[in-house]
Amino acid sequence: AGCCRADHRKPSAEDRVYYACTNCALILRETGQAEVHTILEHIRQDPGFPFPKLEGQTFVIQHCAKADDAVKETVCALVSKMGGNYAESPETHYCGTNFMKHMTARNLAIAPHTFSALEKQVVLLDEAAQEKALAEMIRKYPSGRVVTYCNSCCATLRRHGVQAIHMLELLFSDYIDGAEKTNG
């Protein structure tokens, strides 16, 4: 249906919602009554999905602080299923700069319980301090391309020169390092 913030529709109990965005997951869980699942888990369970072959490739998985344990486990399992190797980033409280500035008024208005709780985790930093904190975090990364599944995490890492790839880009690329996608 697109971004969950676009029209603030609230799924009913009869709906089953698949999300690709960690923010949407948080909003949908608070505002609707539907079952809310990551599209990544659906892909993981699809026996006909044409997974790329990643043998010999190494990645760093940057988990999003807004994600639940199920999506974190799914991302690791998907990279393994494709034959890739990975290390998890040592940074566990990361979502771009979202925990270095106030939660957006828009998110607080749509899902006040969820984003008010997240607001308590914010450590306010001005832009210069945000840049310094991000640079320090990135220096601690193990080597390898970084896989993310959060739009904010991915965009911020790219803005700072990290070779980041969103999990959906990885899954839906026609070619990864010259390897064609194949079923399996």
XYZ file of C-alpha atoms in Angstrom:
184
model
C 0.000 0.000 0.000
C 3.036 2.284 0.130
C 4.317 4.265 3.096
C 2.234 3.739 6.211
C 2.456 7.482 6.951
C 1.018 8.535 3.576
C -2.652 8.302 4.510
C -2.486 6.897 8.035
C -4.727 3.984 7.143
C -5.041 1.576 10.005
C -5.097 -2.087 9.014
C -7.927 -4.127 10.464
C -7.634 -7.390 12.352
C -8.455 -9.261 9.122
C -5.435 -7.779 7.311
C -1.974 -9.295 7.098
C 0.644 -6.609 6.540
C 4.152 -7.091 5.166
C 6.577 -4.259 5.716
C 9.964 -3.331 4.316
C 10.605 -0.304 6.549
C 11.392 -0.474 10.269
C 9.486 2.774 10.895
C 6.415 1.385 9.149
C 6.592 -1.741 11.302
C 6.595 0.330 14.489
C 3.737 2.527 13.301
C 1.630 -0.359 12.005
C 2.045 -2.322 15.221
C 0.817 0.596 17.286
C -1.942 1.947 15.069
C -3.480 -1.131 13.491
C -4.844 -4.474 14.536
C -3.351 -6.536 11.704
C -0.650 -9.159 11.828
C 2.564 -7.320 10.916
C 5.443 -9.234 9.316
C 8.654 -8.335 7.544
C 8.659 -8.996 3.798
C 12.117 -10.474 4.362
C 10.657 -13.409 6.317
C 8.170 -14.027 3.519
C 11.027 -14.071 0.982
C 13.089 -16.341 3.221
C 10.289 -18.915 3.280
C 9.568 -18.748 -0.467
C 11.042 -21.908 -2.047
C 10.789 -20.384 -5.531
C 12.551 -17.111 -4.800
C 15.596 -16.636 -7.085
C 18.204 -15.967 -4.407
C 21.527 -14.571 -5.615
C 24.585 -16.715 -4.986
C 26.980 -14.924 -2.633
C 29.583 -17.638 -2.055
C 32.907 -16.170 -1.001
C 31.468 -12.721 -0.376
C 31.671 -11.173 3.067
C 29.328 -8.591 4.543
C 28.897 -6.641 7.741
C 25.276 -6.647 8.882
C 24.264 -3.381 10.494
C 21.221 -4.092 12.614
C 18.756 -1.286 13.183
C 17.945 -0.288 16.744
C 14.284 -0.032 15.729
C 14.103 -3.631 14.510
C 12.882 -6.581 16.518
C 14.879 -9.765 17.048
C 12.888 -11.663 14.398
C 13.948 -9.343 11.566
C 17.555 -9.347 12.789
C 17.630 -13.153 12.758
C 15.950 -13.231 9.340
C 18.553 -10.944 7.754
C 21.421 -13.064 9.082
C 19.682 -16.229 7.882
C 19.114 -14.762 4.414
C 22.761 -13.817 3.953
C 23.733 -17.347 5.050
C 21.087 -18.914 2.793
C 22.638 -17.111 -0.173
C 26.057 -18.473 0.775
C 27.469 -15.203 2.050
C 29.602 -14.766 5.133
C 28.908 -12.022 7.606
C 29.942 -10.310 10.775
C 27.500 -8.235 12.764
C 28.364 -4.621 13.407
C 29.465 -3.903 16.948
C 27.072 -0.914 16.955
C 23.677 -1.998 18.295
C 21.985 1.346 18.963
C 22.052 2.699 15.434
C 19.411 4.027 13.064
C 21.185 6.685 11.069
C 21.042 9.798 13.196
C 17.595 8.988 14.618
C 18.883 8.485 18.152
C 21.007 11.663 18.026
C 18.097 14.060 17.537
C 14.460 14.250 18.601
C 11.991 11.806 17.082
C 10.062 13.540 14.299
C 6.826 15.268 15.209
C 5.130 13.306 12.448
C 6.101 9.939 13.965
C 5.220 11.108 17.477
C 1.767 12.166 16.254
C 1.046 8.926 14.397
C 2.411 6.446 16.961
C 2.854 8.388 20.203
C 3.413 5.423 22.519
C 6.143 3.835 20.395
C 8.025 6.985 19.460
C 7.740 8.528 22.936
C 9.449 5.402 24.286
C 12.162 5.717 21.620
C 12.550 9.430 22.410
C 13.764 8.429 25.882
C 16.753 6.712 24.225
C 17.819 9.826 22.313
C 21.164 11.421 23.117
C 20.905 14.873 21.569
C 23.900 15.867 19.490
C 24.360 18.841 17.220
C 25.240 18.133 13.580
C 28.998 18.344 14.131
C 28.815 15.919 17.062
C 26.579 13.584 15.010
C 29.171 13.514 12.230
C 31.966 12.824 14.715
C 29.991 10.021 16.405
C 29.173 8.408 13.052
C 32.793 8.591 11.874
C 33.942 6.926 15.103
C 31.315 4.200 14.759
C 32.259 3.497 11.149
C 35.949 3.157 12.058
C 35.003 0.217 14.321
C 33.340 -1.759 11.509
C 34.816 -5.085 10.479
C 35.889 -5.046 6.820
C 33.340 -5.781 4.092
C 30.310 -4.322 2.432
C 27.572 -3.370 4.856
C 24.099 -4.889 4.556
C 21.259 -2.942 6.120
C 17.485 -3.357 6.048
C 16.547 0.093 7.334
C 16.260 3.049 4.973
C 17.682 5.510 7.501
C 20.616 3.257 8.421
C 21.452 2.671 4.758
C 21.151 6.316 3.667
C 23.311 7.592 6.528
C 26.021 5.001 5.959
C 26.135 5.812 2.236
C 26.318 9.525 2.981
C 29.438 8.760 5.024
C 31.156 6.818 2.257
C 30.330 3.307 3.435
C 29.622 0.730 0.734
C 26.156 -0.066 2.077
C 23.548 -2.159 0.335
C 19.959 -2.470 1.447
C 18.868 -6.074 1.930
C 16.107 -5.641 -0.648
C 18.639 -4.354 -3.180
C 20.752 -7.411 -2.488
C 17.813 -9.772 -2.933
C 16.427 -8.119 -6.051
C 19.633 -7.324 -7.931
C 20.001 -9.074 -11.263
C 23.732 -9.464 -10.725
C 25.861 -9.284 -7.601
C 29.582 -9.129 -8.374
C 28.853 -10.847 -11.703
C 26.982 -13.801 -10.168
C 23.600 -14.456 -11.762
C 20.631 -15.122 -9.535
C 19.548 -18.733 -9.483
C 16.842 -20.658 -7.705
C 17.936 -22.478 -4.595
